[in-house]
Amino acid sequence: MKLAVVVQRYGAEINGGAELHARYVAERLSRHVEVEVLTTCARDYITWRNELEPGIDAVNGVPVRRFPVRRERDPDDFGRWSRRVFANRHSILDELKWMDSEGPRSPALVTHLRRAAATYDFILYFSYRYYHAYHGVRATRSQAVLVPTAERDPALGLAISARTFRGARALMYNSHEERALIHAVARNQHVPGVVVGVGSEIRGGASQARFRARTGIDDPFVLYVGRIDENKGCVELFDYFTRYAAEVSRRMRLVLVGTPVIEIPAHPRIRHLGFVTEEEKYDAIAAADTLVMPSYYESLSMVTLEAWAMRIPVLVNGRCDVLRGQVIRANAGLYYESYEEFAEALRLIETERGLRRALGANGRRYFNRHYAWSVVEGKYLAMLEHLERANRDGPRPRVEPEPGWLARRRRVQPPARDIVDRLPVGPAAKTWETGEFDTTGSAVSGAADTR
Amino acid sequence: MAEFNIRSDAVDVEQIMEQLRARLQEKRGVDYTEDQIRELANVKLDRFLDPKNVRSDLLEHFRRQNERSYAAADESMGVPAFEPEDVYRSSRGGIGRVLHALRRLLRPILKLFINPGPLLESVRNLSTHARLNEARNRRRAELDVLMYEVLNNLVVEMTRLAIDMKNHRMRVESVAARLDFDERRGRALEQIVQFRTNAAPSESGPAGDVAPPHDSNGESGGTDKRRRRRRRGRRRTGSNAAPAAEASAEAAGAREEAGASTPQNAGNEPAESAGPGSEAGAEPSGDTSEP
């Protein structure tokens, strides 16, 4: 079996969520099937500037074919189109122009997909919202398997997004909440889908003693790993923690790992370690009392899974459906929706050692059951085999007709933000065990109904 | 208060969160959501905006303004709405419609030379902003009138409160002065009693016979009557005046027994607060001065 993995950026040094996800999956699946990665020459996700050489390359033993991006992103143009499609009544043509302005627009990549589709058995597309996913899925319908990595953002409410979700041959979801969200917006229950997520490889030998010796931190601490950004909920985290430090605990510290985009408050108990190596990151997780994830929007938090793999409980933002759902299903952390809940939950984790240990153990069990690489690989391979059988024996999947010239120009699409605002909220029900692998849509519907 | 009951072997996160919320609820008395807190704050604001002396319909005006503030943005304002199609339209009736159709037909030719799309989009955005700004300015002007009224009421209330505070401060100072005087008087009386217990045995025999018998009004002789008449007009009323008057009368009697005013009580005024119930309250001497 030959598999193509299509993603907007690819490289060993590229650490964006979906890109890292794609690299992990490509590298792990390359042990079972032949894998080729198709991507652009861009490295920067804001400008999409061509920084890497076009042509064939290899990253960690996986062949990579790069295609140039035709145009860099113009932020003003992108902002203008975003306003048009997110806040106003618009046409499908407007949405396509929005997608072009978002980038990375690489017609060469789509042309290659169209011409060489027959040489691949399946094509795995990452990130629904980009040019390659929309045009690629349309060009290679019967082979297109989509890993949407969708969050609750306005792009989800676009008509072209719904078409992509309905047009793919199968979907590999990151979480139950993501699946419920996509079903609600695209009504694509008929498309086979499975909640997979991504595995994580925890290197052995993480040492909290090494971390404490290196940093000199002897007190208990709560750890944040990721981009230090307002969009990730860090401003709220700083506010809550400084209040907690003043009112509740005299020892607890906040340790930050990652690149800062916003200013970190100067507080004697907040420590920023900057960008660290993988080994240092795992040492920090091993030494932490808990990992905090304050983000409002996540399709899957990989660092949360890593913390669970290392028996560390997590404290997450309860307003993020995915994180809250994961924590409830795993029984491996607490969540908060206000400062009072944050303070109570953190105090509980800080003072109740037995609880901390029990939550950590649950996290480890949950990780082993659902996010060990063997499980994730097994789900991918099972889905591909299922599709191969269905393509060979079953009826051809129905194809949604393309909108005509006039239909594309008719301004009848409602503002995308309005659609997303109307979507159901809250964590999905505990259907993990029963609705695991769904190719008919029945169990999926059940999951959506129980919300 | 709800205590956490956590068994390490069987953790249920939802149950822990319920316990945690119950605990918070007990702490706060009631578990308010953010929306409820905002609602409470609004109620307080309403009360603030609606005191007795403020114009009765002011609150209604404010509420109406608030409701209109967002709805007004979409309403047709002085600045006309602009759509990219407008540049191709004509206002010449039937000929205008023909012209419009003709221009639309020729639009692709125009696009060969320039791309009017971004230009028209920018004009449209400017038009939208202008409309929004106009709506905002109009709302602002209407709100300013109401704000001025609230501000005026606030200033009036503040002035009234400042005057009240000044009056209260003066009253407190007055009460403090009286208290100070009473304390000094009390000390003087204690010294007189001490003097009597020390001096009486040497002149009149046993201590029990030192004071002559007083009547119920504390009168003790003709001299006392004269002095009492002189000071009657300056006496104030007071609920605690009677005991003080009795004590003063006792002190006066004691001094008469002693035969003369003593140097210890020169300058003290023990009978200043004697009330109508103790009109016969006696002065120890006529040459004392009030503070």
Coordinates of N, CA, C and O in Angstrom, one line a residue, chain B residues 73-192:
Chain B
A73 N -27.0 50.6 14.7 CA -25.9 50.5 13.7 C -26.3 50.0 12.4 O -25.8 50.4 11.3
D74 N -27.4 49.2 12.3 CA -27.8 48.7 11.0 C -28.9 49.6 10.4 O -29.2 49.3 9.2
E75 N -29.4 50.5 11.2 CA -30.4 51.3 10.6 C -29.9 52.3 9.5 O -28.7 52.6 9.5
S76 N -30.8 52.7 8.7 CA -30.4 53.6 7.7 C -30.1 55.0 8.3 O -30.9 55.6 9.0
M77 N -28.9 55.5 8.1 CA -28.5 56.8 8.8 C -28.3 57.8 7.7 O -28.6 57.6 6.5
G78 N -27.8 58.9 8.1 CA -27.6 60.0 7.2 C -26.7 59.7 6.0 O -26.9 60.1 4.9
V79 N -25.7 58.9 6.3 CA -24.7 58.5 5.2 C -25.4 57.3 4.5 O -25.7 56.3 5.1
P80 N -25.5 57.5 3.2 CA -26.2 56.4 2.5 C -25.3 55.1 2.4 O -24.1 55.2 2.4
A81 N -26.0 54.0 2.3 CA -25.2 52.7 2.2 C -24.6 52.6 0.8 O -25.2 53.1 -0.1
F82 N -23.5 52.1 0.7 CA -22.8 52.0 -0.5 C -22.6 50.5 -0.9 O -22.1 49.7 0.0
E83 N -23.0 50.1 -2.1 CA -22.7 48.8 -2.5 C -21.9 48.9 -3.8 O -22.1 49.9 -4.6
P84 N -21.0 48.0 -4.0 CA -20.1 48.1 -5.2 C -20.9 48.2 -6.5 O -20.5 48.9 -7.5
E85 N -22.1 47.7 -6.5 CA -23.0 47.8 -7.7 C -23.4 49.2 -8.0 O -23.7 49.6 -9.2
D86 N -23.4 50.1 -7.0 CA -23.9 51.4 -7.1 C -23.1 52.2 -8.2 O -23.7 53.1 -8.8
V87 N -21.9 51.9 -8.4 CA -21.1 52.8 -9.4 C -21.6 52.5 -10.8 O -21.3 53.3 -11.7
Y88 N -22.3 51.4 -11.0 CA -22.8 51.1 -12.4 C -24.2 51.6 -12.6 O -24.7 51.6 -13.7
R89 N -24.8 52.0 -11.5 CA -26.2 52.4 -11.6 C -26.3 53.9 -12.1 O -25.4 54.6 -12.0
S90 N -27.6 54.2 -12.5 CA -27.8 55.6 -13.0 C -29.2 56.0 -12.4 O -30.1 55.1 -12.1
S91 N -29.3 57.3 -12.2 CA -30.6 57.8 -11.5 C -31.5 58.3 -12.6 O -32.4 59.1 -12.3
R92 N -31.4 58.0 -13.9 CA -32.2 58.6 -14.9 C -33.4 57.8 -15.3 O -33.6 57.6 -16.5
G93 N -34.0 57.2 -14.4 CA -35.2 56.4 -14.7 C -35.0 55.3 -15.7 O -34.1 54.5 -15.5
G94 N -35.8 55.3 -16.8 CA -35.8 54.2 -17.7 C -34.4 54.2 -18.5 O -33.8 53.1 -18.6
I95 N -34.0 55.3 -18.9 CA -32.6 55.4 -19.5 C -31.6 54.9 -18.6 O -30.6 54.2 -19.0
G96 N -31.8 55.3 -17.3 CA -30.8 54.8 -16.3 C -30.7 53.3 -16.2 O -29.6 52.8 -16.1
R97 N -31.8 52.7 -16.4 CA -31.8 51.2 -16.3 C -31.0 50.6 -17.5 O -30.2 49.7 -17.4
V98 N -31.2 51.2 -18.6 CA -30.5 50.8 -19.8 C -29.0 51.0 -19.7 O -28.2 50.2 -20.0
L99 N -28.7 52.2 -19.1 CA -27.3 52.6 -18.9 C -26.7 51.6 -17.9 O -25.5 51.1 -18.1
H100 N -27.4 51.2 -16.9 CA -27.0 50.3 -15.9 C -26.6 48.9 -16.6 O -25.5 48.4 -16.4
A101 N -27.6 48.5 -17.4 CA -27.3 47.2 -18.1 C -26.1 47.3 -19.0 O -25.3 46.3 -19.0
L102 N -26.0 48.4 -19.7 CA -24.9 48.6 -20.6 C -23.6 48.6 -19.8 O -22.6 47.9 -20.3
R103 N -23.6 49.3 -18.7 CA -22.3 49.4 -17.9 C -21.9 48.0 -17.4 O -20.7 47.6 -17.4
R104 N -22.9 47.3 -17.0 CA -22.6 45.9 -16.5 C -22.1 45.0 -17.6 O -21.2 44.2 -17.4
L105 N -22.6 45.2 -18.8 CA -22.1 44.5 -20.0 C -20.7 44.8 -20.3 O -19.8 43.9 -20.6
L106 N -20.4 46.1 -20.1 CA -19.0 46.6 -20.5 C -18.0 46.4 -19.3 O -16.8 46.7 -19.4
R107 N -18.5 45.9 -18.2 CA -17.6 45.8 -17.0 C -16.4 44.9 -17.3 O -15.3 45.3 -16.8
P108 N -16.5 43.8 -17.9 CA -15.3 43.0 -18.2 C -14.2 43.8 -19.0 O -13.0 43.6 -18.8
I109 N -14.7 44.7 -19.8 CA -13.7 45.6 -20.6 C -13.0 46.5 -19.6 O -11.8 46.7 -19.7
L110 N -13.8 47.1 -18.7 CA -13.1 47.9 -17.7 C -12.1 47.1 -16.9 O -11.0 47.6 -16.6
K111 N -12.4 45.9 -16.6 CA -11.5 45.1 -15.8 C -10.3 44.7 -16.5 O -9.3 44.3 -15.9
L112 N -10.3 44.9 -17.8 CA -9.0 44.7 -18.6 C -8.0 45.7 -18.2 O -6.8 45.5 -18.3
F113 N -8.5 46.9 -17.9 CA -7.6 48.0 -17.6 C -7.3 48.2 -16.2 O -6.1 48.3 -15.8
I114 N -8.3 48.1 -15.4 CA -8.0 48.2 -13.9 C -8.9 47.2 -13.2 O -9.9 46.8 -13.8
N115 N -8.5 46.9 -12.0 CA -9.4 46.0 -11.2 C -10.1 46.8 -10.2 O -9.5 47.2 -9.1
P116 N -11.4 47.1 -10.4 CA -12.1 48.1 -9.5 C -12.5 47.4 -8.2 O -12.9 48.0 -7.3
G117 N -12.3 46.1 -8.1 CA -12.8 45.3 -6.9 C -12.3 45.8 -5.6 O -13.1 46.2 -4.7
P118 N -11.0 45.9 -5.4 CA -10.4 46.3 -4.1 C -10.8 47.8 -3.8 O -11.1 48.1 -2.7
L119 N -10.9 48.6 -4.9 CA -11.3 50.0 -4.7 C -12.7 50.1 -4.2 O -13.0 50.8 -3.2
L120 N -13.6 49.3 -4.8 CA -15.0 49.4 -4.4 C -15.2 48.8 -3.0 O -16.0 49.3 -2.2
E121 N -14.4 47.8 -2.7 CA -14.5 47.2 -1.4 C -14.1 48.2 -0.3 O -14.7 48.3 0.7
S122 N -13.0 48.9 -0.7 CA -12.5 49.9 0.3 C -13.6 51.0 0.5 O -13.8 51.4 1.7
V123 N -14.2 51.4 -0.6 CA -15.2 52.5 -0.5 C -16.4 52.0 0.3 O -16.9 52.7 1.2
R124 N -16.7 50.7 0.1 CA -17.8 50.1 0.8 C -17.5 50.1 2.3 O -18.3 50.4 3.2
N125 N -16.3 49.7 2.7 CA -15.9 49.6 4.1 C -15.9 51.0 4.7 O -16.4 51.2 5.8
L126 N -15.4 52.0 3.9 CA -15.4 53.4 4.4 C -16.9 53.8 4.7 O -17.2 54.5 5.7
S127 N -17.7 53.5 3.7 CA -19.1 53.8 3.9 C -19.7 53.2 5.1 O -20.4 53.9 5.9
T128 N -19.4 51.9 5.3 CA -19.9 51.2 6.5 C -19.4 51.9 7.8 O -20.2 52.1 8.7
H129 N -18.1 52.2 7.8 CA -17.5 52.9 9.0 C -18.2 54.2 9.2 O -18.4 54.6 10.4
A130 N -18.4 54.9 8.1 CA -19.0 56.3 8.3 C -20.4 56.2 8.9 O -20.8 56.9 9.8
R131 N -21.1 55.2 8.4 CA -22.5 55.0 9.0 C -22.4 54.6 10.5 O -23.2 55.1 11.3
L132 N -21.5 53.7 10.7 CA -21.4 53.3 12.1 C -21.0 54.5 13.0 O -21.5 54.7 14.1
N133 N -20.0 55.3 12.5 CA -19.6 56.4 13.3 C -20.7 57.4 13.5 O -20.8 58.0 14.6
E134 N -21.5 57.6 12.5 CA -22.6 58.6 12.6 C -23.6 58.1 13.7 O -24.0 58.9 14.5
A135 N -23.9 56.8 13.6 CA -24.8 56.2 14.6 C -24.2 56.4 16.0 O -24.9 56.7 16.9
R136 N -22.9 56.1 16.1 CA -22.3 56.2 17.4 C -22.3 57.6 17.9 O -22.6 57.8 19.1
N137 N -22.0 58.6 17.1 CA -22.0 60.0 17.5 C -23.4 60.4 18.0 O -23.5 61.1 19.0
R138 N -24.4 60.0 17.2 CA -25.7 60.4 17.6 C -26.1 59.8 19.0 O -26.6 60.5 19.8
R139 N -25.7 58.5 19.2 CA -26.0 57.9 20.5 C -25.3 58.6 21.6 O -25.8 58.8 22.6
R140 N -24.0 59.0 21.2 CA -23.1 59.6 22.2 C -23.8 61.0 22.7 O -23.8 61.3 23.8
A141 N -24.3 61.7 21.6 CA -24.9 63.0 22.0 C -26.1 62.8 22.9 O -26.3 63.6 23.8
E142 N -26.9 61.8 22.6 CA -28.1 61.6 23.4 C -27.7 61.2 24.8 O -28.3 61.6 25.8
L143 N -26.7 60.3 24.8 CA -26.2 59.9 26.1 C -25.6 61.0 27.0 O -25.7 61.0 28.2
D144 N -24.9 61.9 26.3 CA -24.2 63.0 27.0 C -25.2 63.8 27.8 O -24.9 64.2 28.9
V145 N -26.4 64.0 27.2 CA -27.4 64.8 28.0 C -27.8 64.1 29.2 O -27.9 64.7 30.3
L146 N -28.0 62.8 29.1 CA -28.4 62.0 30.3 C -27.2 61.9 31.3 O -27.4 62.0 32.5
M147 N -26.0 61.8 30.7 CA -24.9 61.7 31.6 C -24.7 63.1 32.4 O -24.4 63.1 33.6
Y148 N -25.0 64.2 31.7 CA -24.9 65.5 32.4 C -25.9 65.5 33.5 O -25.5 66.0 34.6
E149 N -27.1 65.0 33.3 CA -28.1 65.0 34.4 C -27.6 64.2 35.6 O -27.7 64.6 36.7
V150 N -27.1 63.0 35.2 CA -26.6 62.1 36.3 C -25.5 62.8 37.1 O -25.4 62.8 38.3
L151 N -24.6 63.5 36.3 CA -23.4 64.1 36.9 C -23.9 65.3 37.8 O -23.4 65.4 38.9
N152 N -24.9 66.0 37.3 CA -25.4 67.1 38.1 C -26.0 66.6 39.4 O -25.8 67.2 40.5
N153 N -26.8 65.5 39.3 CA -27.4 65.0 40.5 C -26.3 64.5 41.4 O -26.5 64.6 42.7
L154 N -25.3 63.9 40.9 CA -24.2 63.4 41.7 C -23.5 64.6 42.5 O -23.2 64.5 43.7
V155 N -23.3 65.7 41.8 CA -22.7 66.9 42.4 C -23.6 67.4 43.5 O -23.1 67.7 44.6
V156 N -24.9 67.5 43.3 CA -25.8 68.0 44.3 C -25.7 67.1 45.5 O -25.6 67.5 46.7
E157 N -25.8 65.7 45.2 CA -25.7 64.8 46.4 C -24.4 64.9 47.1 O -24.4 64.8 48.4
M158 N -23.3 65.0 46.4 CA -22.0 65.1 47.0 C -21.9 66.4 47.9 O -21.4 66.3 49.0
T159 N -22.5 67.5 47.4 CA -22.5 68.7 48.2 C -23.3 68.6 49.5 O -22.8 68.9 50.6
R160 N -24.4 67.9 49.3 CA -25.3 67.7 50.5 C -24.6 66.8 51.5 O -24.6 67.1 52.7
L161 N -24.0 65.8 51.0 CA -23.2 64.9 51.9 C -22.1 65.6 52.6 O -21.8 65.4 53.7
A162 N -21.4 66.5 51.8 CA -20.3 67.2 52.4 C -20.7 68.1 53.5 O -20.1 68.2 54.6
I163 N -21.9 68.8 53.3 CA -22.4 69.7 54.4 C -22.8 68.8 55.6 O -22.5 69.2 56.7
D164 N -23.5 67.7 55.3 CA -23.9 66.8 56.4 C -22.7 66.4 57.2 O -22.7 66.3 58.4
M165 N -21.6 66.1 56.4 CA -20.4 65.6 57.1 C -19.8 66.6 58.0 O -19.4 66.4 59.1
K166 N -19.8 67.9 57.5 CA -19.3 69.0 58.3 C -20.1 69.2 59.6 O -19.5 69.3 60.7
N167 N -21.4 69.1 59.5 CA -22.3 69.2 60.6 C -22.0 68.1 61.7 O -21.9 68.4 62.9
H168 N -21.8 66.9 61.1 CA -21.5 65.8 62.0 C -20.2 66.0 62.7 O -20.0 65.6 63.9
R169 N -19.2 66.5 61.9 CA -17.9 66.7 62.6 C -18.0 67.7 63.7 O -17.4 67.4 64.8
M170 N -18.7 68.8 63.5 CA -18.9 69.8 64.5 C -19.6 69.2 65.8 O -19.2 69.4 66.9
R171 N -20.6 68.3 65.5 CA -21.3 67.7 66.6 C -20.4 66.8 67.4 O -20.4 66.8 68.6
V172 N -19.6 66.1 66.7 CA -18.6 65.1 67.3 C -17.7 65.9 68.2 O -17.4 65.6 69.3
E173 N -17.2 67.1 67.7 CA -16.2 67.9 68.5 C -16.9 68.4 69.7 O -16.3 68.4 70.8
S174 N -18.2 68.8 69.6 CA -18.9 69.3 70.7 C -19.1 68.3 71.8 O -18.8 68.5 73.0
V175 N -19.5 67.1 71.3 CA -19.6 66.0 72.3 C -18.3 65.6 72.9 O -18.3 65.3 74.2
A176 N -17.2 65.6 72.2 CA -15.9 65.3 72.7 C -15.5 66.3 73.8 O -15.0 66.0 74.9
A177 N -15.8 67.6 73.5 CA -15.5 68.6 74.5 C -16.3 68.4 75.8 O -15.7 68.5 76.9
R178 N -17.6 68.1 75.7 CA -18.4 67.9 76.9 C -17.9 66.6 77.7 O -17.8 66.6 78.9
L179 N -17.5 65.6 76.9 CA -17.0 64.4 77.6 C -15.7 64.8 78.4 O -15.6 64.3 79.5
D180 N -14.9 65.6 77.7 CA -13.6 66.0 78.4 C -13.9 66.7 79.7 O -13.4 66.5 80.7
F181 N -14.9 67.6 79.6 CA -15.3 68.4 80.8 C -15.8 67.5 81.9 O -15.5 67.6 83.0
D182 N -16.7 66.5 81.5 CA -17.3 65.6 82.4 C -16.2 64.8 83.2 O -16.2 64.6 84.4
E183 N -15.2 64.4 82.4 CA -14.1 63.6 83.0 C -13.4 64.5 84.0 O -13.1 64.0 85.1
R184 N -13.1 65.7 83.7 CA -12.4 66.6 84.6 C -13.2 66.8 85.9 O -12.8 66.9 87.0
R185 N -14.5 67.0 85.6 CA -15.4 67.2 86.8 C -15.4 66.0 87.7 O -15.4 66.1 88.9
G186 N -15.5 64.8 87.0 CA -15.4 63.6 87.8 C -14.2 63.5 88.7 O -14.2 63.2 89.9
R187 N -13.1 63.9 88.1 CA -11.8 63.8 88.8 C -11.9 64.8 90.0 O -11.4 64.5 91.1
A188 N -12.4 66.0 89.8 CA -12.5 67.0 90.8 C -13.4 66.5 92.0 O -13.0 66.6 93.1
L189 N -14.5 65.9 91.6 CA -15.4 65.3 92.7 C -14.7 64.3 93.5 O -14.8 64.2 94.7
E190 N -13.9 63.4 92.8 CA -13.2 62.4 93.5 C -12.2 63.0 94.6 O -12.1 62.6 95.7
Q191 N -11.6 64.1 94.1 CA -10.6 64.8 95.0 C -11.4 65.4 96.2 O -10.9 65.4 97.3
I192 N -12.6 66.0 96.0 CA -13.3 66.6 97.1 C -13.7 65.5 98.1 O -13.6 65.7 99.3

